[in-house]
Short mmCIF file of C-alpha atoms and ligand atoms in Angstrom, two decimals:
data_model
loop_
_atom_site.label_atom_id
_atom_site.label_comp_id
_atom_site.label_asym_id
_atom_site.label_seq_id
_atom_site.Cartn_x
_atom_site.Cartn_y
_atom_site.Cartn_z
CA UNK L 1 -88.82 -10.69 -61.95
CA UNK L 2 -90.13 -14.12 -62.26
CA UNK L 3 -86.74 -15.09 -64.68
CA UNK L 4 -84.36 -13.93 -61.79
CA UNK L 5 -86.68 -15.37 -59.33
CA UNK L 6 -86.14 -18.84 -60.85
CA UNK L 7 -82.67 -18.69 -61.49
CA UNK L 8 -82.04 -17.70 -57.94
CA UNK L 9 -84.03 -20.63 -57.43
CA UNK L 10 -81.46 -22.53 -59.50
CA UNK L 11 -78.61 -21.33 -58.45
CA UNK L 12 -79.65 -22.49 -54.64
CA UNK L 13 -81.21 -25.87 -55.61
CA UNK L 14 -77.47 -26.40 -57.28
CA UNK L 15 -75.51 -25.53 -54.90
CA UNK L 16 -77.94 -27.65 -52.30
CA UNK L 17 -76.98 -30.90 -54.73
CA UNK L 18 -73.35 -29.67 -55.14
CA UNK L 19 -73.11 -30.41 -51.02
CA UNK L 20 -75.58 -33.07 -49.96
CA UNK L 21 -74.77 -35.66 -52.98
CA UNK L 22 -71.32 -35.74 -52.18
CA UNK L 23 -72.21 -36.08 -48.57
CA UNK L 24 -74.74 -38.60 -49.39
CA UNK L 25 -72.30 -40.70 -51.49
CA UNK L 26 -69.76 -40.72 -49.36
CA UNK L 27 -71.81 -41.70 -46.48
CA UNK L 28 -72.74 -44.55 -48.38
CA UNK L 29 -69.15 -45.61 -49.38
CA UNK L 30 -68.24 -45.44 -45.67
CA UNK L 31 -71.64 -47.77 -44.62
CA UNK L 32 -70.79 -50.24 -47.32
CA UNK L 33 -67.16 -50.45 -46.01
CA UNK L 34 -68.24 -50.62 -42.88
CA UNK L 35 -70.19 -53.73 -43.72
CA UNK L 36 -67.49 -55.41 -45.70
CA UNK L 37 -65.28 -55.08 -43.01
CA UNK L 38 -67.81 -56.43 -40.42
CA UNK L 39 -69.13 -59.08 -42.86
CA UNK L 40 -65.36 -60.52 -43.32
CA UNK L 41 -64.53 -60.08 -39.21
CA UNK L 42 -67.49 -62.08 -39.04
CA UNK L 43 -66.73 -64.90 -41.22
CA UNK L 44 -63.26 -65.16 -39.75
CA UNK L 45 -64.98 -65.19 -36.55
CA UNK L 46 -67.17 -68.04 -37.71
CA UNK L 47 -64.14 -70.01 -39.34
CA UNK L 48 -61.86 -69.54 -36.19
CA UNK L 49 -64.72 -71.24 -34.35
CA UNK L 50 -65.42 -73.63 -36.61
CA UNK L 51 -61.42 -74.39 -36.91
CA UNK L 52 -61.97 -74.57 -33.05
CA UNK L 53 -65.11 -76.46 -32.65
CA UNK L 54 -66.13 -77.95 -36.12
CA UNK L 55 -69.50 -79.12 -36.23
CA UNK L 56 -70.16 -77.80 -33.08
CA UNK L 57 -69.86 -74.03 -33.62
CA UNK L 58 -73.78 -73.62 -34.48
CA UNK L 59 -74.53 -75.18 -31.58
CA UNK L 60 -71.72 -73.04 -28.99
CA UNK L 61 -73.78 -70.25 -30.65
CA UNK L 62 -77.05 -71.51 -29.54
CA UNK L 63 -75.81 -71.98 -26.70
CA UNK L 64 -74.50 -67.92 -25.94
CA UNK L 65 -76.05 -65.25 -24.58
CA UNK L 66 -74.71 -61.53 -24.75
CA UNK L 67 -73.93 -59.34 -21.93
CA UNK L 68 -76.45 -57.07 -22.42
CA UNK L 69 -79.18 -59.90 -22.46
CA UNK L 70 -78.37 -61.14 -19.13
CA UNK L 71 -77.85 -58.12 -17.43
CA UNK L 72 -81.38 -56.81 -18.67
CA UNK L 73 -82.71 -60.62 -17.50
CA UNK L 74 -81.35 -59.85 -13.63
CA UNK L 75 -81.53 -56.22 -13.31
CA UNK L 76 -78.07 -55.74 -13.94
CA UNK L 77 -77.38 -58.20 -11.19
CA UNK L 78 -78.91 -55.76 -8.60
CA UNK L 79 -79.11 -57.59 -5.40
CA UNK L 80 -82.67 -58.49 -4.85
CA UNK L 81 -82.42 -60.77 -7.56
CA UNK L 82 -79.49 -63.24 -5.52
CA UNK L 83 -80.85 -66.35 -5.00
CA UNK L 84 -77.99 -67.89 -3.80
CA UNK L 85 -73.79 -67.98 -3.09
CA UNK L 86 -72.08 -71.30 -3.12
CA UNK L 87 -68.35 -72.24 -4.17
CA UNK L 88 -67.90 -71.02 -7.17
CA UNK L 89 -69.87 -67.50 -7.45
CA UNK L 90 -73.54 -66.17 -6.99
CA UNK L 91 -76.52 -67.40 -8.45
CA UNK L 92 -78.86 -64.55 -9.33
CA UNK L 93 -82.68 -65.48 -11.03
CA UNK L 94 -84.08 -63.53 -14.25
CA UNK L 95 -86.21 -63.63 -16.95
CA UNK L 96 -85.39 -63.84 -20.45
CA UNK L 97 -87.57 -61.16 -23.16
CA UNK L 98 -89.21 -64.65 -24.17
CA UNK L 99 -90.58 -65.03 -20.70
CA UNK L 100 -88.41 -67.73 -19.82
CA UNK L 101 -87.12 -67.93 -16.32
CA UNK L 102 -83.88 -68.05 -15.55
CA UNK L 103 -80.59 -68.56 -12.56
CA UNK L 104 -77.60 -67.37 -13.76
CA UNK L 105 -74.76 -68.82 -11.62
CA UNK L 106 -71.65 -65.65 -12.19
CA UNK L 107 -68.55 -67.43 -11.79
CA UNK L 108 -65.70 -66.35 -9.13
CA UNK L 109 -62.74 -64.48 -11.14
CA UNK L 110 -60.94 -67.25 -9.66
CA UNK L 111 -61.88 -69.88 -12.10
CA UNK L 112 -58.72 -69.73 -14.53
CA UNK L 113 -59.88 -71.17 -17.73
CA UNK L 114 -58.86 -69.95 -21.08
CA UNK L 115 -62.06 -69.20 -23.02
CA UNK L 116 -61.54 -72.23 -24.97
CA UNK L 117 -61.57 -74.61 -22.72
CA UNK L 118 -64.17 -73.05 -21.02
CA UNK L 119 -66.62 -73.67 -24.12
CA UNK L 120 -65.11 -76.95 -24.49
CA UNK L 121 -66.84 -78.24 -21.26
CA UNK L 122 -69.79 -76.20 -21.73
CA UNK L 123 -70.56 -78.18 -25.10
CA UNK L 124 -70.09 -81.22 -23.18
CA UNK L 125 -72.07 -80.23 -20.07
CA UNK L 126 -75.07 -78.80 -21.99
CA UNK L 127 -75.41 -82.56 -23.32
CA UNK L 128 -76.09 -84.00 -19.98
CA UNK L 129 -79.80 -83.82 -20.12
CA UNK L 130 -81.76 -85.70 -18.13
CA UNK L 131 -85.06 -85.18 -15.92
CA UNK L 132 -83.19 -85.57 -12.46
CA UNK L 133 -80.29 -83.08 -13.97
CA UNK L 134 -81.20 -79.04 -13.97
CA UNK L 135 -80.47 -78.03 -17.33
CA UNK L 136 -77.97 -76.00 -18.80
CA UNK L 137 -79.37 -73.63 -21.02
CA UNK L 138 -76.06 -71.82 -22.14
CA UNK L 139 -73.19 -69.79 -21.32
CA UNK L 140 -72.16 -65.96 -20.97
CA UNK L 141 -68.13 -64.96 -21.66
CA UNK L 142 -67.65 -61.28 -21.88
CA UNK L 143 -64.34 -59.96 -20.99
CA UNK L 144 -63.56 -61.16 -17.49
CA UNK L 145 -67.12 -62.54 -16.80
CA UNK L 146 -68.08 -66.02 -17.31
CA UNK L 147 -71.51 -66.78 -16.13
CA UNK L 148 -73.55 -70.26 -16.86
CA UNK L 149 -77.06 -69.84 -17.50
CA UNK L 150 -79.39 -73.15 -16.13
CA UNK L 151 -83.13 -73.26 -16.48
CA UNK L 152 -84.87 -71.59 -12.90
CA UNK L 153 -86.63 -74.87 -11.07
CA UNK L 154 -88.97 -73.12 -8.74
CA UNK L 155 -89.30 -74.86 -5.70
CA UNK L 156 -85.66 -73.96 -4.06
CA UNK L 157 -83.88 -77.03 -2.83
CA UNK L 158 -83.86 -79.96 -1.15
CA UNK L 159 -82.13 -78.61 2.48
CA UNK L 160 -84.59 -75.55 2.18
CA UNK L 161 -87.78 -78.03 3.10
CA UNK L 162 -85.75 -80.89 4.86
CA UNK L 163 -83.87 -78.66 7.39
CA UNK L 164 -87.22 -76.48 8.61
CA UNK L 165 -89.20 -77.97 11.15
CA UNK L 166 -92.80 -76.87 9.66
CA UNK L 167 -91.73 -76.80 6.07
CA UNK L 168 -90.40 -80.48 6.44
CA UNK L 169 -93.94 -81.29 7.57
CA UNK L 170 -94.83 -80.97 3.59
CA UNK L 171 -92.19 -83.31 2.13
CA UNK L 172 -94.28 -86.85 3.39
CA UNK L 173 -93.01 -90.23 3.11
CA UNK L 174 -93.98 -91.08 -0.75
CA UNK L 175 -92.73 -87.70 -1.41
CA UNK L 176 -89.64 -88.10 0.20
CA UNK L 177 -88.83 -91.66 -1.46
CA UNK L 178 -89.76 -89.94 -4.53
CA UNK L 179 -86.82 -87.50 -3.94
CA UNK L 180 -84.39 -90.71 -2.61
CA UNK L 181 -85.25 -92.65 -6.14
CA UNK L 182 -84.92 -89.61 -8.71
CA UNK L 183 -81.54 -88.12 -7.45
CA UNK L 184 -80.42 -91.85 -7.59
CA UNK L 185 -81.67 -91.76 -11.58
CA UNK L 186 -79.93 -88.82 -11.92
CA UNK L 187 -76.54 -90.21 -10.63
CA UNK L 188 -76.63 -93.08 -12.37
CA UNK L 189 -77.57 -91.10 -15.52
CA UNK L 190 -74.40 -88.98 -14.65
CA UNK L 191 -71.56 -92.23 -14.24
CA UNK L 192 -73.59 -94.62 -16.60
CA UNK L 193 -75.43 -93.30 -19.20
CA UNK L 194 -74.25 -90.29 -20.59
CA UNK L 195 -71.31 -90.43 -23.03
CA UNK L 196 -68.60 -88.07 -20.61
CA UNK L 197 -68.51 -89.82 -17.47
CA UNK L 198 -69.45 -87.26 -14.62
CA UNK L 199 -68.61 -87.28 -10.90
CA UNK L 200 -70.33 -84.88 -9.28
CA UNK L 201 -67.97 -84.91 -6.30
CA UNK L 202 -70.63 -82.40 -4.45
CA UNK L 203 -73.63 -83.64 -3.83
CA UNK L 204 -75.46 -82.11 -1.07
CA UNK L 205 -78.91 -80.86 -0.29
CA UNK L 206 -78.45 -78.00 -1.18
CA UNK L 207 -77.46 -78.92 -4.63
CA UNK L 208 -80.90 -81.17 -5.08
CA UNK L 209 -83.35 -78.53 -6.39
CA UNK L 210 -86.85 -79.04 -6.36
CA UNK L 211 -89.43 -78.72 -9.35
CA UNK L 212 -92.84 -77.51 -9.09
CA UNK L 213 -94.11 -81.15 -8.70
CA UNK L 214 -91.47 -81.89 -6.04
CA UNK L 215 -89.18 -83.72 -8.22
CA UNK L 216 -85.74 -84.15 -7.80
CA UNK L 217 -82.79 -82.02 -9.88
CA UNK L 218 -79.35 -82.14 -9.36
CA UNK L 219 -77.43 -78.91 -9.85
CA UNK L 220 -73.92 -78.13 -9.79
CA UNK L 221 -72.62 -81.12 -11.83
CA UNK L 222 -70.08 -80.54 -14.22
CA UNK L 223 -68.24 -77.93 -12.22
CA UNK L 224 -65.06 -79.19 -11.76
CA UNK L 225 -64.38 -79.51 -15.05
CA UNK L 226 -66.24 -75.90 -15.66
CA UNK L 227 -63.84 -74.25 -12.98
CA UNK L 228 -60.83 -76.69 -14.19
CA UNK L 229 -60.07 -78.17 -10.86
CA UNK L 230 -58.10 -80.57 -12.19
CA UNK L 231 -57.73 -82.93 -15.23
CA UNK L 232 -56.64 -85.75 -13.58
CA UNK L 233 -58.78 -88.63 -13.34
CA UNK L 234 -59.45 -90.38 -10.18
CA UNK L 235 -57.15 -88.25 -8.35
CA UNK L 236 -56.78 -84.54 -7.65
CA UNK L 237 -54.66 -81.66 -5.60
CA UNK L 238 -57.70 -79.62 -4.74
CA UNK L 239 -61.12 -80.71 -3.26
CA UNK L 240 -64.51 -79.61 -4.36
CA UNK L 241 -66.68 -80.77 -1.61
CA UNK L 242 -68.52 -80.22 1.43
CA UNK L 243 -68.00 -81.60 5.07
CA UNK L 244 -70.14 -84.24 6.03
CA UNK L 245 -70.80 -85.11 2.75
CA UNK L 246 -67.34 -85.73 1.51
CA UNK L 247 -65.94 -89.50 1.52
CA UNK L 248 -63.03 -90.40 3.63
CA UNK L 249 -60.53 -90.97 0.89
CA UNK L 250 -61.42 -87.92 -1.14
CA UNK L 251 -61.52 -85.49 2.21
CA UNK L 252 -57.94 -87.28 3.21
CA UNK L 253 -56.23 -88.30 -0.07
CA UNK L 254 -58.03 -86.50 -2.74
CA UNK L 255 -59.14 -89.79 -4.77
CA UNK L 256 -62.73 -89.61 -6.16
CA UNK L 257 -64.59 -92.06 -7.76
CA UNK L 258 -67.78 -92.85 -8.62
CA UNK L 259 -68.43 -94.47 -5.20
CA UNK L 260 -67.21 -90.98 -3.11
CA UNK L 261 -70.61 -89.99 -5.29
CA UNK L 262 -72.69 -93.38 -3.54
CA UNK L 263 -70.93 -91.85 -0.34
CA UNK L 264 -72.74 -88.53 -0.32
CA UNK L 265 -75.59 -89.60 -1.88
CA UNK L 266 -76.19 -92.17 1.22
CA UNK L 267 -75.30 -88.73 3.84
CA UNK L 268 -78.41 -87.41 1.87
CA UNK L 269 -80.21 -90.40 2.03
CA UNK L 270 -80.26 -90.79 5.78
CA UNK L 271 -81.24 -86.98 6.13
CA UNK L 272 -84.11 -87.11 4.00
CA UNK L 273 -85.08 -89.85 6.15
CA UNK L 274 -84.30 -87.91 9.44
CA UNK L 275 -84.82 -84.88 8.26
CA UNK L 276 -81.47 -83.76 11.04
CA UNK L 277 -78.25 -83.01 9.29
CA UNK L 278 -75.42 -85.11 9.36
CA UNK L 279 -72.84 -82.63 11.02
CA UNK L 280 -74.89 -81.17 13.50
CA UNK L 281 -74.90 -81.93 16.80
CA UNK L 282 -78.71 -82.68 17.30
CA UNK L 283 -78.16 -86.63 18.94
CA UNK L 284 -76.70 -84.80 22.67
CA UNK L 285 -74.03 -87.37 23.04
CA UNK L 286 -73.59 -88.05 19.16
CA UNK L 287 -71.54 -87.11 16.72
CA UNK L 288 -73.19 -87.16 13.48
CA UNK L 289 -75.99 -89.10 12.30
CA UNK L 290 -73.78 -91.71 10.74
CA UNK L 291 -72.77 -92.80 13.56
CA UNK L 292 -76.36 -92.82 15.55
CA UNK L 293 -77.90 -94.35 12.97
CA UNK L 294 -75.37 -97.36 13.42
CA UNK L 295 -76.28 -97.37 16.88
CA UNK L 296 -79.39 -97.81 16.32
CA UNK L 297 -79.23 -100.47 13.92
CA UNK L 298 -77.29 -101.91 15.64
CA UNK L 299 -79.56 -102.00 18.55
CA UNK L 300 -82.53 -103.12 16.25
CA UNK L 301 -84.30 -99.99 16.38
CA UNK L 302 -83.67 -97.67 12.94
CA UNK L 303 -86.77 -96.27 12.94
CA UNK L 304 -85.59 -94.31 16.09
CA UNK L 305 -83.70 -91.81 13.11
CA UNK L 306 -87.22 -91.42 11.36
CA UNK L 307 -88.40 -87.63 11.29
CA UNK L 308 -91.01 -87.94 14.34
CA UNK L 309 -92.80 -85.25 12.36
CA UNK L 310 -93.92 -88.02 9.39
CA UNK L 311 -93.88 -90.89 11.76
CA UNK L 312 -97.51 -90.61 12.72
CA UNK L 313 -98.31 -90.88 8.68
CA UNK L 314 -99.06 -94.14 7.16
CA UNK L 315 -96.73 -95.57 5.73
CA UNK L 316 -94.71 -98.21 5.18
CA UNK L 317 -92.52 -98.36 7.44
CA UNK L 318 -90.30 -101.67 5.75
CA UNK L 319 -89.74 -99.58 2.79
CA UNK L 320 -88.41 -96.99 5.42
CA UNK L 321 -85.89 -99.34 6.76
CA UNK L 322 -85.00 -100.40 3.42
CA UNK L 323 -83.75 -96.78 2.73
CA UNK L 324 -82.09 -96.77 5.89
CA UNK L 325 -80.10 -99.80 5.10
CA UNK L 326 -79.39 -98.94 1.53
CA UNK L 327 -77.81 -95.38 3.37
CA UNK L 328 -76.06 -97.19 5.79
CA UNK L 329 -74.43 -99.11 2.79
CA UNK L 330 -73.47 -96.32 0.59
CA UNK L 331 -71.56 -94.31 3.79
CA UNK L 332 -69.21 -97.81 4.22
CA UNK L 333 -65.39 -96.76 4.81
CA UNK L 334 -64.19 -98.89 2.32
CA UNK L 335 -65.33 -97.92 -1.67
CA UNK L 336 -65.44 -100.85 -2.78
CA UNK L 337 -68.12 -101.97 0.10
CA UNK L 338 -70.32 -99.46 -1.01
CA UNK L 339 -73.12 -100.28 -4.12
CA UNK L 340 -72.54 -98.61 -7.19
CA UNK L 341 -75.26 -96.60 -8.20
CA UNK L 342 -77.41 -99.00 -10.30
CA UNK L 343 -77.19 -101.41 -7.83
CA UNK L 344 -79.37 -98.46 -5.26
CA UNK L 345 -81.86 -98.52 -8.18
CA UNK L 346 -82.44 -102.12 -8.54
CA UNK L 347 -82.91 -102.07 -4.18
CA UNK L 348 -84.90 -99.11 -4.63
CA UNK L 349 -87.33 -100.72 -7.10
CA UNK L 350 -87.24 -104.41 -6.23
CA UNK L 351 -89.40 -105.70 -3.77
CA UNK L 352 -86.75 -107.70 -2.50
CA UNK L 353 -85.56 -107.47 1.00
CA UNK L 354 -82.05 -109.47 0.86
CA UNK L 355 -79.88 -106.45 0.66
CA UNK L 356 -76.10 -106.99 1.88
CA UNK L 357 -75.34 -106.13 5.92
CA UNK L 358 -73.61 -102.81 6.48
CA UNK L 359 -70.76 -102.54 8.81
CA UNK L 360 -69.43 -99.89 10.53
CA UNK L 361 -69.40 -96.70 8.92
CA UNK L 362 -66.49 -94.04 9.79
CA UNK L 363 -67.34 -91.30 12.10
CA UNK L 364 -67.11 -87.95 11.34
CA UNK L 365 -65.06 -86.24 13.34
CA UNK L 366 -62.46 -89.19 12.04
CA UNK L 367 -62.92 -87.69 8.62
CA UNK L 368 -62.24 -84.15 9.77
CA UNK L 369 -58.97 -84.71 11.83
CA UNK L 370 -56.86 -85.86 9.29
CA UNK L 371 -57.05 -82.47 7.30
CA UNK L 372 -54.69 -79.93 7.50
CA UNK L 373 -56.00 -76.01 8.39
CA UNK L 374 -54.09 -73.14 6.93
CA UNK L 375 -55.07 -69.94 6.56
CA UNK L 376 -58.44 -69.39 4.52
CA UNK L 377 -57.53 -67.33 1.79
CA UNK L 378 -59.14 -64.37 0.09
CA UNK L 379 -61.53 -67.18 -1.90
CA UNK L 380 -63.45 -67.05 1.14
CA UNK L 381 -67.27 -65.79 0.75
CA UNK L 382 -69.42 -65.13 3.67
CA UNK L 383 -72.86 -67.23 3.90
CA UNK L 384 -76.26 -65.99 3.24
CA UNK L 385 -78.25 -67.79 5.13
CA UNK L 386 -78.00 -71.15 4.32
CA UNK L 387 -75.97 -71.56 1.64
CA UNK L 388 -72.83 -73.07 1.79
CA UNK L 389 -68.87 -71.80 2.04
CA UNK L 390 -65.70 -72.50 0.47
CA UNK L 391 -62.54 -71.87 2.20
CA UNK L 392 -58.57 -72.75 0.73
CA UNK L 393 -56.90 -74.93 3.10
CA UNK L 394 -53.00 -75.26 2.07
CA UNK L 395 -52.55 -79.00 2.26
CA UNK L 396 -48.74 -77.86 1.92
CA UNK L 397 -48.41 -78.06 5.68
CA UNK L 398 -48.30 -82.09 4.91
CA UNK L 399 -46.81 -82.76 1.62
CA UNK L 400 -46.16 -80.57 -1.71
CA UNK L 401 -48.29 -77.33 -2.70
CA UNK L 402 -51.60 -78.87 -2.97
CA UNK L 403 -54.56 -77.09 -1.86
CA UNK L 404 -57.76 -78.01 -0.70
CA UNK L 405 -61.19 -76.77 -1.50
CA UNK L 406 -63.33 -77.30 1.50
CA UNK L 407 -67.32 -75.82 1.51
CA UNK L 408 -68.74 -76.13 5.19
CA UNK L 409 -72.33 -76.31 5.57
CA UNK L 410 -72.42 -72.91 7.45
CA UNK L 411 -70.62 -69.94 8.58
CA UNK L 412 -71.17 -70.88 12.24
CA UNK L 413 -69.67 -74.27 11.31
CA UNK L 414 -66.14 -72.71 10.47
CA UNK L 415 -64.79 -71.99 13.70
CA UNK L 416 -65.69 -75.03 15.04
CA UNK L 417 -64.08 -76.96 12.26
CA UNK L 418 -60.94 -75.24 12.04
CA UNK L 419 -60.97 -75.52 16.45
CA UNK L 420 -61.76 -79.40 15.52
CA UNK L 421 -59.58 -79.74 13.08
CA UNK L 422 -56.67 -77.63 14.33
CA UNK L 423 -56.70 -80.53 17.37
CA UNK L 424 -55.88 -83.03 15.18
CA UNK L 425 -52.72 -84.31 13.97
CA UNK L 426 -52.31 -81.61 11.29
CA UNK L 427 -48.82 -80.00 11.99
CA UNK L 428 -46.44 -82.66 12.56
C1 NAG K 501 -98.07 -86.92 0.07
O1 NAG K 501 -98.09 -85.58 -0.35
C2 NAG K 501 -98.50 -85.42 -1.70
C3 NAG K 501 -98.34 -83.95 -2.07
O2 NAG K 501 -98.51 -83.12 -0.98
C4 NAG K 501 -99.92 -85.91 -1.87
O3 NAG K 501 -100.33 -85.79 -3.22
C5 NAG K 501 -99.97 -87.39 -1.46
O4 NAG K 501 -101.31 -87.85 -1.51
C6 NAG K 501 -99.42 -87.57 -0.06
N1 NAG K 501 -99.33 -88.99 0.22
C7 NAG K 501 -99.71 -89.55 1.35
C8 NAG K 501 -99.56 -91.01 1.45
O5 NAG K 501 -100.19 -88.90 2.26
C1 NAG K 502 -93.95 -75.88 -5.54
O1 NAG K 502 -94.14 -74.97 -6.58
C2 NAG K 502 -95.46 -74.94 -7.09
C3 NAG K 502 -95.49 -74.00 -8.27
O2 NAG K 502 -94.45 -73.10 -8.27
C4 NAG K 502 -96.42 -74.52 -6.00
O3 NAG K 502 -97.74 -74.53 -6.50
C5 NAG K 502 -96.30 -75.49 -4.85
O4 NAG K 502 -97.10 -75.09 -3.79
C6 NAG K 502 -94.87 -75.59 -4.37
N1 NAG K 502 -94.77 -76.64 -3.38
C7 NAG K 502 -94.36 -76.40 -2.16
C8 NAG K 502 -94.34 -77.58 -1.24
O5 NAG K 502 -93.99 -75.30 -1.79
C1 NAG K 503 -88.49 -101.40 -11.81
O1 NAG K 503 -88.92 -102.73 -11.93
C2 NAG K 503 -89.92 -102.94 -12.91
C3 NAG K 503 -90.31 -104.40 -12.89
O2 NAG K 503 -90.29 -104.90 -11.59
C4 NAG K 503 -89.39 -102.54 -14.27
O3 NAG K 503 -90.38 -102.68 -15.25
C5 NAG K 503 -88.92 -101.10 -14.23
O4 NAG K 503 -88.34 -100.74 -15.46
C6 NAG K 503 -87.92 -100.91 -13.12
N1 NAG K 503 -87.60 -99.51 -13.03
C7 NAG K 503 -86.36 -99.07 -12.95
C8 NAG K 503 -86.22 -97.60 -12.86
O5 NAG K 503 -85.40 -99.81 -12.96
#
C-alpha cells in the first residue's frame, strides 16, 4: 500500500514538473525578450534624442512629465481645478505626489509645432530664470497634447487686486512701486540679460502674477516662440497681443521690438498707479487713460490719475509723479522716444528728478481704427470672468493672407471693438 501510495505520488509530482517547468522557462524566455527588446527601444530612444539634442537630452528629460502624472496632479483636468483661459489654452492648478504645487497651462490644438521644435524652445525657455519671471518647471507631449508645466505663485495676478475696488485697497503705495520696479527687472532680465533675447509682446496685468510676499512675476513669456507664431525677427504676420496694451506699430504693422515691450509695460504702469484700466471708459468724456493722463499733465495736475483709494496714505507723492512721468514716456508714439528698459531702472532707482519731457502719446481709439475686422474664427474662447480673449482677425481684407491675433480684455469688450473698429477705414 504504502509502495503504490508513493509511486502514485511520483507519478503526479512528475507529471506536475513535466508542465509547470516548461511553462516556467518559457515564461522566462519571453520576460527576458521582452526586456531586450525594451532595453534596445530605449537606447535608440536615448540616442535619437541625444542625435537631436546632444548634451541637452538629460536635461529635456528632467524637464518631462508623463501623462498620467499630470492628469493625477489636476484631477484629470476636471473643471474645478481651472484657474484660468487666456490665448493659447487653459491653465488648470495641481499638485505634484512630492507636494509641489503646480498650473499647468494645456495648449490649444491650434499651436502647430512639430514635437521637435516644440522641445527646442522649451530647453531654451526653461533657462530664463529669474525672480520677476514665473518659472518653467517642464513640459508634457503626449499624442496630441502639449501642456507646459510653471511653478503655481499663489497670490493670482496683478489685474485681480488692481481692478477691485476693496481688494485694490491692499496693494498700498510702497507695495505698488514694489510691483512697478520688479516687472521692470524682469523685462530687462528678458531683452538684456539672458542669452535668447525675449520679447514678451504681451504684457498685461493679467500676465503679472503675484507671490505670496506680493512680488512681481511675469508669466506668459516665451509663447510666441512656444506656439511658433512666427520666426521672423522684428516683424510678424500674426499678433499676439492685447488691446490697450499693444503698441501702435505692432497693432498696425506687426513690427515688435523691444520698445512695443516699454509700450505695455508703461499701459501697466499708469494703471497700477490709477488703479482704472486703460480701455475702459471710466474718465466720462475720455477715452482711455493715456490720453487723460496727458491732460492732466498737461494741466499740471497728475496726481488727479492717483487711485483716490491710496491717496489719503502717506506717501510720497514726488516719487508718484515720477512713475507717472516715466509711464507717460514709455506709451510715446514714436519707439525710438520711448526709454529702453534699463534706462526705467536707472529712473526708478535714482534719486534724480531730470527725466526727459513726454509728448503726446497716441490715443486709443487711433490705435484701434486702423485694424481690419473679419470674421472671428473658431480660435475664439469665451471669457471666464476676467480673463482675457483671443479672436483671428483676417488682415487679408488689406494686403496678403496675414492674420492677426487680437486678445481683448473682456468678452463685453468685443462687440464694442469690432462696432469701433468696423467704423474705421478697414474695407477700402
Ligand atoms: C504697505 O503694506 C505692506 C503690506 O501690507 C506693509 O507691510 C507696509 O508697512 C505698508 N506700508 C505703508 C507705508 O503703509
Ligand atoms: C498672499 O498670499 C499669502 C500666502 O499665500 C497670504 O498669507 C496673503 O494674505 C496673501 N496676500 C493677499 C494680499 O491676499
Ligand atoms: C540702485 O542704486 C544703488 C546706488 O544708488 C545701487 O547700489 C544699486 O545697485 C542700484 N540698483 C539697481 C537695481 O540698479
Amino acid at each position: 500500500m504504502l509502495d503504490t501510495n508513493c509511486s502514485g505520488n511520483k507519478k503526479s509530482v512528475s507529471r506536475v514538473v513535466l508542465i509547470v517547468v516548461p511553462v516556467v522557462v518559457s515564461i522566462i524566455l519571453l520576460l527576458c525578450v521582452c526586456y531586450f527588446i525594451l532595453k534596445r527601444s530605449r537606447k535608440k530612444y536615448n540616442t535619437l534624442l541625444r542625435e537631436n539634442f546632444g548634451e541637452e537630452s538629460a536635461t529635456l528629460e528632467s524637464l518631462q512629465f508623463g501623462l498620467v502624472t499630470i492628469e493625477a496632479a489636476t484631477n484629470k483636468f476636471s473643471y474645478e481645478k481651472r484657474i484660468g483661459e487666456g490665448g493659447f489654452g487653459v491653465v488648470y492648478k495641481g499638485v505634484l505626489p512630492d507636494g509641489r504645487e503646480i498650473a499647468v497651462k494645456k495648449l490649444s490644438k491650434s499651436s502647430g509645432q512639430g514635437a521637435n521644435e516644440f522641445k527646442n524652445e522649451i530647453l531654451l525657455i526653461a533657462k530664463l530664470q529669474h525672480r520677476n519671471l514665473v518659472t518653467l518647471l517642464g513640459f508634457c507631449l503626449e499624442e496630441h497634447e502639449k501642456m507646459l508645466i510653471y511653478e503655481f505663485v499663489s497670490n493670482k495676478s496683478l489685474d485681480y487686486f488692481l481692478f477691485d475696488s476693496h481688494r485694490s485697497k491692499q496693494l498700498n503705495w510702497s507695495e505698488r512701486y514694489k510691483i512697478i520696479e520688479g516687472i521692470a527687472q524682469g523685462i530687462s532680465y528678458l531683452h538684456e540679460h539672458s542669452r535668447l533675447k525675449v520679447i514678451h509682446r504681451d504684457l498685461k496685468p493679467s500676465n503679472v502674477l503675484l507671490d505670496s510676499n506680493m512680488n512681481p512675476k511675469i508669466s506668459d513669456f516665451g509663447m510666441a516662440r512656444i506656439v511658433a507664431i512666427d520666426q521672423l525677427q522684428g516683424k510678424t504676420n500674426r499678433i499676439v497681443g492685447t488691446y490697450g496694451y499693444m503698441s501702435p506699430e505692432y497693432a498696425m504693422h506687426g513690427q515688435f521690438s523691444e520698445k512695443s515691450d516699454v509700450f505695455s509695460f508703461g499701459v501697466i504702469v499708469l494703471e497700477i498707479i490709477s488703479a482704472k484700466r486703460n480701455t475702459r471708459s471710466v474718465f466720462s468724456d475720455h477715452d482711455d487713460l493715456l490720453s487723460y493722463t496727458w491732460e492732466q499733465w498737461m494741466d499740471e495736475a497728475p496726481l488727479n490719475i492717483f487711485d483716490q483709494s491710496i491717496k489719503a496714505e502717506f506717501c510720497d507723492h514726488s516719487e508718484v509723479v515720477k512713475c507717472i512721468q516715466i509711464g507717460l514716456l514709455c506709451v510715446q508714439e514714436k519707439p525710438d522716444d520711448r526709454p529702453k528698459i534699463t534706462q526705467v531702472i536707472s529712473y526708478l532707482n535714482s534719486s534724480i528728478t531730470e527725466l526727459p519731457l513726454p509728448k503726446k502719446p497716441i490715443r486709443q481709439s487711433g490705435i484701434v481704427q486702423k485694424i481690419a475686422v473679419g470674421e472671428s474664427s473658431s480660435g475664439s474662447t469665451p471669457s471666464i470672468n476676467e480673463m482675457s480673449v483671443s479672436i483671428f482677425i483676417p488682415r487679408n481684407l488689406i494686403s496678403g493672407r496675414q492674420f492677426y491675433v487680437i486678445t481683448l480684455p473682456s468678452k463685453a469688450n468685443i462687440d464694442d471693438f469690432i462696432c469701433r473698429a468696423s467704423k474705421g477705414k478697414c474695407y477700402e
